[in-house]
Amino acid sequence: MGRAFVYVILGGGVAAGYAAHEFVKRGVSHGELCIISEEPVAPYERPALSKGYLLPEDPARLPAFHCCVGTNEERLTPKWYKEHGIELVLGTRVKSADVRRKTLLTATGETITYKILIVATGARALKLEEFGVSGSDADGVCYLRDLADANRLVNVMQSSSGGNAVVIGGGYIGMECAASLVISNINVTMVFPEAHCMARLFTPKIASYYEEFYKSKGVQFVKGTVLTSFDFDSDQKVTAVNLRDGTKLPADMVIVGIGIRPNTSLFEGQLTLEKGGIKVNGRMQSSNSSVYAVGDVATFPVKIFSETRRLEHVDSARKAARHAVAAIIEPEKTTEFDYLPFFYSRVFTLSWQFYGDNTGDVVHFGDFSGNRFGAYWVNKGQVVGSFLEGGTKEEYEAIAKITRLKPAIEDLADLEKQGLGFALTL
Ligand code: FAD
Ligand code: NAD
Ligand code: ISD
């Protein structure tokens, strides 16, 4: 049993949706493109799962957040794929790939061949078992990566209303889910090993602002320690979390957000890997010229910083996907991908954006007792990164522009004094 396509996108997440949109914009013919996804639904905006999807009232539900509503573009429903002659093979896991023969073998036993493959397999959530703790499959213990996880989490949240949740991990999932739990009337304790939340990005001063805000909403923090085991009742439902420092936290539910691993395993030994992802060039092309990789799974050259990076954020997945399709369809007109890293989050009434790189000296600015403040990162005498909480569209555009320009800074104290004005007047 088998089918043949010119283009196959392996994975049906954010990057797949934006790649499909770009293929159609560039005139792909009916029957040429196929998307294979383990998920049972057409590509959707994954960021919604830790935000609108978890709201107690009027929550976001599909089909409302299929790609590409995240960038205010058309919403690609299953009907859209059909109308454009794109084969959506859903609920189907690819279990092996042969890049020499240009074939994929699905778990249902079908062989699908391609001329060009775009790998968009994203990542999987790291499991506690990988840190020597068992209990991930127990009742009340939740992860959040895909729609199935989100549906399970919603059910657990509903049955935990008024009760206690422990959030393991102080990164993006931890912070966004903790906010959603509070909004749903669940008491939250966050546990993470670092000295402050969002340790990969925030400075201690920025982190302190968010932690104080969360505390004002009732969230408790247990920092500098990790989970060692769970307690369960006779039905194997979680009842408490035991920490390395000896603390026992009662828990009706637990959310675990301890990072991800890119889904590269199908290509190990076949494609060059770097920094945990599939290494691609500025056209998103891997070490095999017929295979492209985009999104969480790709390690690509970030031109502005002259080094390769693997980014785990939606803007990068969307833009890299569009770029790969441009490079495939119009190679002679497509230059190297020139991407400025962009991360953001929204929690409670707060909202921040970050552009660039968080290396070098930090210069904070603004009102940390209000809700409009930020920071610049200055490395080797140039601005390389900018963060802003509570900005307007114009202000965010200004910090993005300044980060892209990398202006020289002679006096950090002067930059601090100018604050946001520096970006707005440049
Ligand atoms: P994904 O969107 O994860 O898609 C991968 C797809 O490949 C999935 O459908 C998966 O089932 C499929 N797949 C994998 N292996 C196989 C296989 N063998 N066979 C078939 N199918 C397969 N980023 C931000 O910048 N801002 C945010 O606010 C934000 N919020 C987020 C909230 C949540 C809950 C999560 C989990 C992530 C969030 N992110 C956010 C990160 C962002 O969603 C990812 O960077 C983005 O989804 C990456 O896109 P992708 O297409 O590479 O991977
Ligand atoms: P993360 O990398 O943001 O955070 C991982 C956290 O795990 C760390 O901050 C640390 O506190 C914690 N940790 C690590 N080892 C631990 C241990 N042994 N015990 C307890 N805690 C431990 O990853 P995440 O929060 O799991 O998010 C998963 C993915 O989803 C990431 O790729 C992230 O970028 C993405 N995401 C992004 C957004 C956004 O950009 N707004 C929102 C949600 C999810
Ligand atoms: O970028 C995003 C984001 O943060 C979301 O919640 O895309 C989604 C959509 O806007 C959801 O509708």
XYZ file of C-alpha atoms and ligand atoms in Angstrom:
535
model
C 0.000 0.000 0.000
C 1.467 3.380 -0.884
C 1.002 6.905 -2.152
C 3.383 9.369 -3.790
C 3.523 13.151 -3.418
C 5.830 15.890 -4.616
C 5.882 17.539 -1.187
C 5.284 15.910 2.178
C 5.164 17.746 5.497
C 5.863 15.352 8.364
C 4.095 16.695 11.455
C 0.842 18.627 11.655
C 1.533 21.455 14.089
C 2.182 25.167 13.778
C 5.000 24.931 11.220
C 2.954 22.522 9.057
C -0.024 24.912 8.976
C 2.055 27.918 7.989
C 4.006 25.886 5.411
C 0.744 24.682 3.822
C -0.529 28.270 3.663
C 2.682 29.356 1.938
C 2.508 26.451 -0.535
C -0.988 27.539 -1.536
C 0.045 31.203 -1.826
C 2.812 30.069 -4.152
C 0.464 27.996 -6.313
C 0.955 24.353 -5.321
C -1.149 22.089 -7.572
C -3.914 19.801 -6.315
C -2.564 16.423 -5.233
C 1.041 17.576 -4.852
C 1.126 18.205 -1.089
C 0.446 15.875 1.826
C 0.609 16.514 5.585
C 0.995 13.538 7.917
C 0.194 14.132 11.581
C -0.107 11.982 14.644
C -2.686 14.441 15.974
C -6.310 13.846 14.931
C -6.959 17.495 13.983
C -5.729 19.912 11.315
C -2.806 22.212 12.289
C -3.669 24.667 15.041
C -2.073 27.484 17.038
C -0.462 25.523 19.875
C 0.004 28.635 22.119
C -3.751 28.707 22.687
C -3.527 25.468 24.717
C -1.953 27.120 27.765
C -4.011 30.309 27.489
C -7.532 30.577 25.997
C -8.075 26.794 26.087
C -7.790 26.683 29.883
C -10.141 29.566 30.655
C -13.091 28.604 32.892
C -15.480 30.788 30.886
C -15.866 30.916 27.117
C -12.712 28.871 26.498
C -11.090 28.708 23.047
C -12.009 25.529 21.172
C -11.308 24.258 17.690
C -12.070 25.119 14.960
C -11.563 28.689 16.282
C -7.768 28.516 16.537
C -6.610 26.563 13.523
C -3.561 28.090 11.840
C -3.151 30.884 10.711
C -5.344 32.945 13.089
C -2.310 33.615 15.298
C -1.062 36.087 12.691
C -4.547 37.379 11.803
C -4.566 35.471 8.528
C -7.095 33.036 7.118
C -8.154 30.090 9.259
C -7.187 26.802 7.657
C -9.998 24.374 8.489
C -10.078 20.805 7.129
C -12.346 22.199 4.367
C -9.579 24.628 3.305
C -7.110 21.739 2.841
C -9.692 19.839 0.811
C -10.491 22.824 -1.390
C -6.796 23.287 -2.139
C -6.185 19.633 -2.919
C -3.944 19.042 0.109
C -4.045 15.533 1.527
C -4.367 15.619 5.327
C -3.360 12.272 6.788
C -4.406 12.726 10.417
C -4.172 10.502 13.477
C -1.267 8.744 11.794
C 2.215 8.357 13.232
C 5.183 7.942 10.936
C 7.218 5.150 12.454
C 10.254 5.160 10.169
C 11.842 7.282 7.471
C 14.349 6.403 4.759
C 15.845 9.579 3.333
C 17.888 7.695 0.717
C 14.759 6.061 -0.716
C 12.622 9.144 0.071
C 9.989 7.095 1.871
C 8.049 7.281 5.109
C 6.378 4.290 6.717
C 3.277 4.984 8.790
C 2.087 3.061 11.835
C -0.891 1.947 9.714
C 1.515 0.224 7.322
C 1.355 2.707 4.447
C 4.473 3.793 2.555
C 4.399 7.432 1.471
C 7.029 8.696 -0.942
C 8.106 12.278 -1.544
C 10.374 14.324 -3.760
C 10.801 16.982 -1.059
C 10.194 16.391 2.656
C 9.660 19.094 5.286
C 10.250 17.726 8.779
C 8.018 19.588 11.247
C 7.767 17.024 14.041
C 8.145 19.570 16.861
C 9.000 18.248 20.285
C 7.748 16.094 23.130
C 7.433 17.048 26.777
C 10.218 15.740 28.992
C 8.878 13.179 31.457
C 9.636 13.004 35.183
C 10.799 9.417 34.654
C 13.774 10.876 32.765
C 14.759 12.491 36.092
C 14.222 9.268 38.035
C 10.706 10.038 39.380
C 7.809 7.719 38.522
C 4.098 8.555 38.367
C 3.613 10.479 35.117
C 0.680 8.284 34.106
C -1.140 8.561 37.445
C -4.535 10.189 37.831
C -4.238 13.916 38.378
C -0.707 14.233 36.928
C -0.753 16.317 33.740
C 1.602 17.426 30.983
C 0.766 19.899 28.227
C 1.984 19.535 24.680
C -0.973 18.711 22.471
C -4.740 18.836 22.282
C -5.191 15.457 23.985
C -3.087 16.697 26.925
C -5.108 19.925 27.031
C -8.433 18.056 27.119
C -7.185 15.861 29.933
C -5.900 18.901 31.806
C -9.246 20.688 31.464
C -11.031 17.658 32.971
C -8.574 17.440 35.854
C -8.890 21.193 36.498
C -12.666 20.936 36.578
C -12.548 18.186 39.164
C -9.960 20.099 41.246
C -11.878 23.365 41.613
C -11.281 24.825 45.075
C -8.471 22.312 45.661
C -4.672 22.321 45.490
C -2.403 22.121 42.480
C 1.355 21.740 42.397
C 3.078 23.071 39.292
C 6.454 21.461 38.641
C 8.754 23.741 36.608
C 9.168 27.496 36.503
C 9.363 27.914 32.743
C 6.724 28.863 30.179
C 4.326 25.988 30.832
C 4.638 26.424 34.592
C 4.015 30.172 34.520
C 1.145 30.141 32.011
C -0.602 27.132 33.543
C -0.235 28.503 37.090
C -2.055 31.659 35.977
C -4.836 29.612 34.355
C -5.226 27.494 37.507
C -5.601 30.570 39.714
C -8.217 31.982 37.332
C -10.027 28.638 37.704
C -10.105 28.930 41.507
C -7.404 26.353 42.246
C -4.691 26.999 44.876
C -1.262 26.849 43.289
C 2.232 26.089 44.561
C 5.023 26.311 42.003
C 8.147 24.183 42.535
C 11.354 24.594 40.554
C 15.076 24.063 41.077
C 16.305 27.535 40.118
C 16.521 30.661 42.293
C 13.808 32.388 40.254
C 11.164 31.730 37.629
C 11.856 31.769 33.857
C 15.542 31.290 34.572
C 16.413 30.779 30.893
C 15.310 34.328 30.056
C 14.433 36.567 33.007
C 16.925 38.484 35.139
C 16.414 38.159 38.929
C 14.851 41.654 38.915
C 12.371 40.850 36.141
C 11.557 37.474 37.708
C 10.953 39.116 41.066
C 8.293 41.385 39.524
C 6.336 38.400 38.126
C 6.756 36.317 41.284
C 5.408 39.175 43.421
C 2.492 39.585 41.004
C 1.741 35.837 41.200
C 1.986 35.947 45.003
C -0.566 38.759 45.008
C -2.866 36.306 43.211
C -2.250 33.659 45.885
C 0.457 31.562 44.173
C 3.132 30.146 46.478
C 6.701 29.467 45.382
C 9.035 26.702 46.548
C 12.366 27.382 44.870
C 15.726 25.653 44.738
C 14.348 22.142 45.085
C 12.825 19.360 43.016
C 10.167 16.710 43.258
C 11.379 13.312 44.463
C 8.124 11.299 44.578
C 4.318 11.398 44.625
C 1.866 10.016 47.180
C -1.178 8.243 45.726
C -4.474 7.009 47.151
C -5.722 3.451 46.640
C -7.062 4.406 43.172
C -3.595 5.584 42.131
C -4.748 9.198 42.168
C -2.157 11.731 43.262
C -2.623 13.114 46.796
C 0.705 14.802 47.544
C 4.082 15.757 46.154
C 7.303 15.072 48.088
C 10.242 17.399 47.570
C 13.978 16.827 47.991
C 14.065 19.367 50.847
C 11.648 17.157 52.810
C 8.497 19.203 52.207
C 5.222 17.403 51.457
C 2.707 19.432 49.452
C -0.911 18.236 49.334
C -2.088 17.980 45.729
C -5.388 17.265 43.991
C -3.562 17.737 40.735
C -0.054 18.301 39.361
C 1.096 19.973 36.166
C 4.580 19.135 34.944
C 6.432 21.526 32.627
C 10.103 20.605 32.783
C 11.173 21.247 29.206
C 11.076 19.420 25.899
C 13.098 17.214 23.566
C 12.848 17.738 19.794
C 11.374 14.797 17.853
C 14.462 13.911 15.818
C 14.582 10.139 16.379
C 13.291 9.189 12.889
C 16.334 10.870 11.359
C 19.136 9.982 13.746
C 21.982 8.427 11.748
C 20.478 9.807 8.507
C 20.693 13.599 8.878
C 23.256 15.779 10.639
C 22.057 16.830 14.092
C 23.323 19.801 16.112
C 22.292 21.308 19.455
C 19.584 18.657 19.792
C 17.919 19.459 16.464
C 18.211 18.715 12.757
C 20.916 20.984 11.395
C 19.734 23.105 8.461
C 21.211 25.905 6.390
C 19.730 29.359 5.761
C 17.226 27.775 3.356
C 16.108 25.359 6.107
C 17.665 22.525 4.109
C 19.219 19.622 6.026
C 22.352 17.601 5.227
C 20.159 15.733 2.692
C 19.162 18.252 0.003
C 15.640 16.756 -0.371
C 14.867 17.161 3.338
C 14.042 20.481 5.013
C 13.381 20.994 8.738
C 11.480 23.782 10.499
C 10.096 24.666 13.908
C 11.148 23.236 17.273
C 13.024 20.387 15.576
C 15.377 22.562 13.487
C 18.760 24.054 14.397
C 19.291 26.928 11.977
C 21.790 29.749 11.448
C 20.674 32.889 13.277
C 22.432 35.340 11.011
C 22.249 38.341 13.347
C 24.237 36.448 16.014
C 26.446 34.443 13.597
C 25.632 31.138 15.264
C 23.207 28.252 14.979
C 20.266 28.047 17.379
C 17.284 25.805 17.968
C 14.350 27.947 19.060
C 11.204 26.642 20.764
C 8.820 29.453 19.914
C 5.897 29.934 17.614
C 7.041 33.000 15.644
C 10.200 31.193 14.634
C 8.203 28.086 13.574
C 5.822 30.177 11.468
C 8.505 32.215 9.722
C 10.924 29.314 9.166
C 8.074 27.278 7.643
C 7.213 30.061 5.196
C 10.894 30.514 4.400
C 11.450 26.818 3.672
C 8.537 26.787 1.228
C 9.848 29.924 -0.510
C 13.279 28.274 -0.816
C 11.701 25.103 -2.227
C 9.389 26.786 -4.768
C 11.520 29.777 -5.776
C 15.108 28.888 -4.850
C 16.726 31.529 -7.022
C 14.641 34.330 -5.491
C 15.048 33.211 -1.866
C 17.881 34.575 0.243
C 19.194 33.152 3.530
C 16.744 33.194 6.457
C 17.483 36.289 8.521
C 15.524 35.866 11.736
C 15.391 38.019 14.867
C 14.438 35.736 17.806
C 11.097 36.771 19.320
C 9.478 35.328 22.451
C 6.370 36.501 24.298
C 3.888 35.496 26.950
C 0.549 36.630 28.325
C -0.557 35.832 31.891
C -3.336 37.412 33.959
C -3.434 41.049 32.793
C 0.292 41.027 32.002
C 1.961 40.729 28.644
C 5.624 40.874 27.628
C 7.756 40.605 24.523
C 11.446 39.828 24.124
C 13.629 40.206 21.042
C 17.173 39.046 20.367
C 19.611 37.524 22.812
C 19.825 37.707 26.628
C 23.631 37.835 26.900
C 26.011 40.473 28.292
C 25.236 43.310 30.715
C 21.624 44.045 31.620
C 20.212 47.541 31.825
C 16.759 47.690 33.404
C 14.422 50.602 32.856
C 10.910 51.807 33.638
C 8.572 51.421 36.571
C 8.938 48.061 38.313
C 6.304 49.048 40.832
C 3.774 49.659 38.058
C 3.354 47.488 34.994
C 5.567 49.113 32.374
C 9.224 48.226 32.554
C 11.873 46.524 30.534
C 15.505 45.744 29.945
C 18.217 45.906 27.327
C 21.047 43.395 27.079
C 24.331 44.935 25.941
C 27.044 42.593 24.712
C 30.464 43.721 23.443
C 29.240 47.311 23.387
C 26.062 46.667 21.355
C 22.397 46.209 22.239
C 21.652 42.539 21.513
C 18.366 42.001 23.362
C 15.295 43.907 24.554
C 12.436 43.046 26.908
C 9.293 45.032 27.576
C 6.273 44.423 29.821
C 3.041 46.277 29.161
C 4.108 47.936 25.903
C 1.975 49.261 23.074
C 2.210 47.877 19.520
C 4.455 50.823 18.558
C 6.710 50.313 21.575
C 7.149 46.614 20.849
C 7.948 47.454 17.239
C 10.526 49.970 18.478
C 12.342 47.474 20.733
C 12.312 44.910 17.903
C 13.805 47.486 15.537
C 16.502 48.570 17.948
C 17.520 44.989 18.643
C 17.766 44.318 14.930
C 19.960 47.439 14.487
C 22.332 46.489 17.352
C 23.322 50.108 18.125
C 26.644 50.794 19.880
C 26.377 51.744 23.561
C 29.148 53.707 25.234
C 27.502 54.491 28.553
C 25.231 51.962 30.279
C 24.106 54.573 32.830
C 22.967 56.840 30.002
C 21.048 53.945 28.386
C 19.354 53.286 31.732
C 18.386 56.961 32.005
C 16.936 57.020 28.486
C 15.113 53.710 29.028
C 12.369 52.979 26.539
C 12.953 56.455 25.046
C 16.203 55.131 23.568
C 14.288 52.657 21.399
C 11.527 55.125 20.586
C 13.838 57.876 19.366
C 16.353 55.829 17.400
P 4.422 21.384 16.890
O 3.483 22.534 16.811
O 4.640 20.736 18.198
O 3.921 20.284 15.858
C 4.564 19.041 15.705
C 3.580 18.070 15.088
O 4.264 16.924 14.613
C 2.516 17.574 16.069
O 1.264 17.620 15.451
C 2.940 16.125 16.326
O 1.874 15.291 16.665
C 3.513 15.777 14.972
N 4.431 14.621 14.959
C 5.560 14.465 15.682
N 6.140 13.290 15.394
C 5.362 12.687 14.461
C 5.426 11.450 13.772
N 6.423 10.577 13.958
N 4.441 11.164 12.888
C 3.410 12.031 12.676
N 3.308 13.216 13.306
C 4.264 13.541 14.179
N 5.551 29.653 21.707
C 5.475 31.013 21.713
O 6.304 31.677 21.088
N 4.481 31.662 22.401
C 3.562 30.988 23.118
O 2.705 31.602 23.744
C 3.631 29.571 23.162
N 2.750 28.861 23.869
C 2.833 27.506 23.900
C 1.920 26.784 24.652
C 2.011 25.411 24.725
C 1.013 24.652 25.543
C 3.033 24.729 24.042
C 3.134 23.217 24.129
C 3.943 25.427 23.275
C 3.846 26.822 23.196
N 4.749 27.571 22.440
C 4.660 28.931 22.409
C 5.747 26.911 21.609
C 5.212 26.725 20.183
O 3.903 26.236 20.227
C 6.109 25.789 19.408
O 7.370 26.415 19.290
C 5.524 25.469 18.056
O 4.316 24.776 18.176
C 6.501 24.649 17.223
O 5.880 24.286 16.040
P 6.245 22.913 15.305
O 5.368 22.822 14.120
O 7.719 22.830 15.166
O 5.849 21.791 16.353
P 10.988 25.532 29.779
O 12.278 25.150 29.188
O 10.422 26.870 29.525
O 11.065 25.389 31.356
C 11.503 24.208 31.944
C 11.526 24.412 33.427
O 11.648 23.131 34.014
C 12.704 25.191 33.977
O 12.421 26.545 34.099
C 12.910 24.572 35.331
O 12.306 25.376 36.287
C 12.156 23.297 35.301
N 12.894 22.081 35.615
C 13.891 21.517 34.935
N 14.234 20.354 35.528
C 13.408 20.188 36.580
C 13.243 19.197 37.554
N 14.011 18.112 37.590
N 12.281 19.360 38.470
C 11.506 20.448 38.445
N 11.598 21.405 37.538
C 12.544 21.281 36.627
O 9.973 24.373 29.341
P 8.406 24.240 29.594
O 7.923 25.275 30.506
O 8.186 22.802 29.924
O 7.799 24.526 28.161
C 7.838 23.509 27.151
C 7.937 24.123 25.770
O 6.778 24.867 25.490
C 9.110 25.054 25.606
O 9.648 24.808 24.342
C 8.499 26.410 25.624
O 9.224 27.330 24.821
C 7.139 26.145 25.036
N 6.159 27.131 25.527
C 6.356 28.427 25.186
C 5.482 29.380 25.631
C 5.737 30.807 25.244
O 6.650 31.061 24.461
N 4.936 31.763 25.746
C 4.386 29.022 26.407
C 4.212 27.674 26.754
C 5.121 26.737 26.295
O 0.243 33.428 18.976
C -0.790 32.956 19.384
C -1.242 32.975 20.706
O -0.598 33.466 21.740
C -2.415 32.336 20.745
O -3.158 32.139 21.819
O -1.677 32.310 18.590
C -2.746 31.837 19.410
C -4.037 32.295 18.833
O -4.133 33.688 18.867
C -5.234 31.641 19.483
O -6.406 32.050 18.903
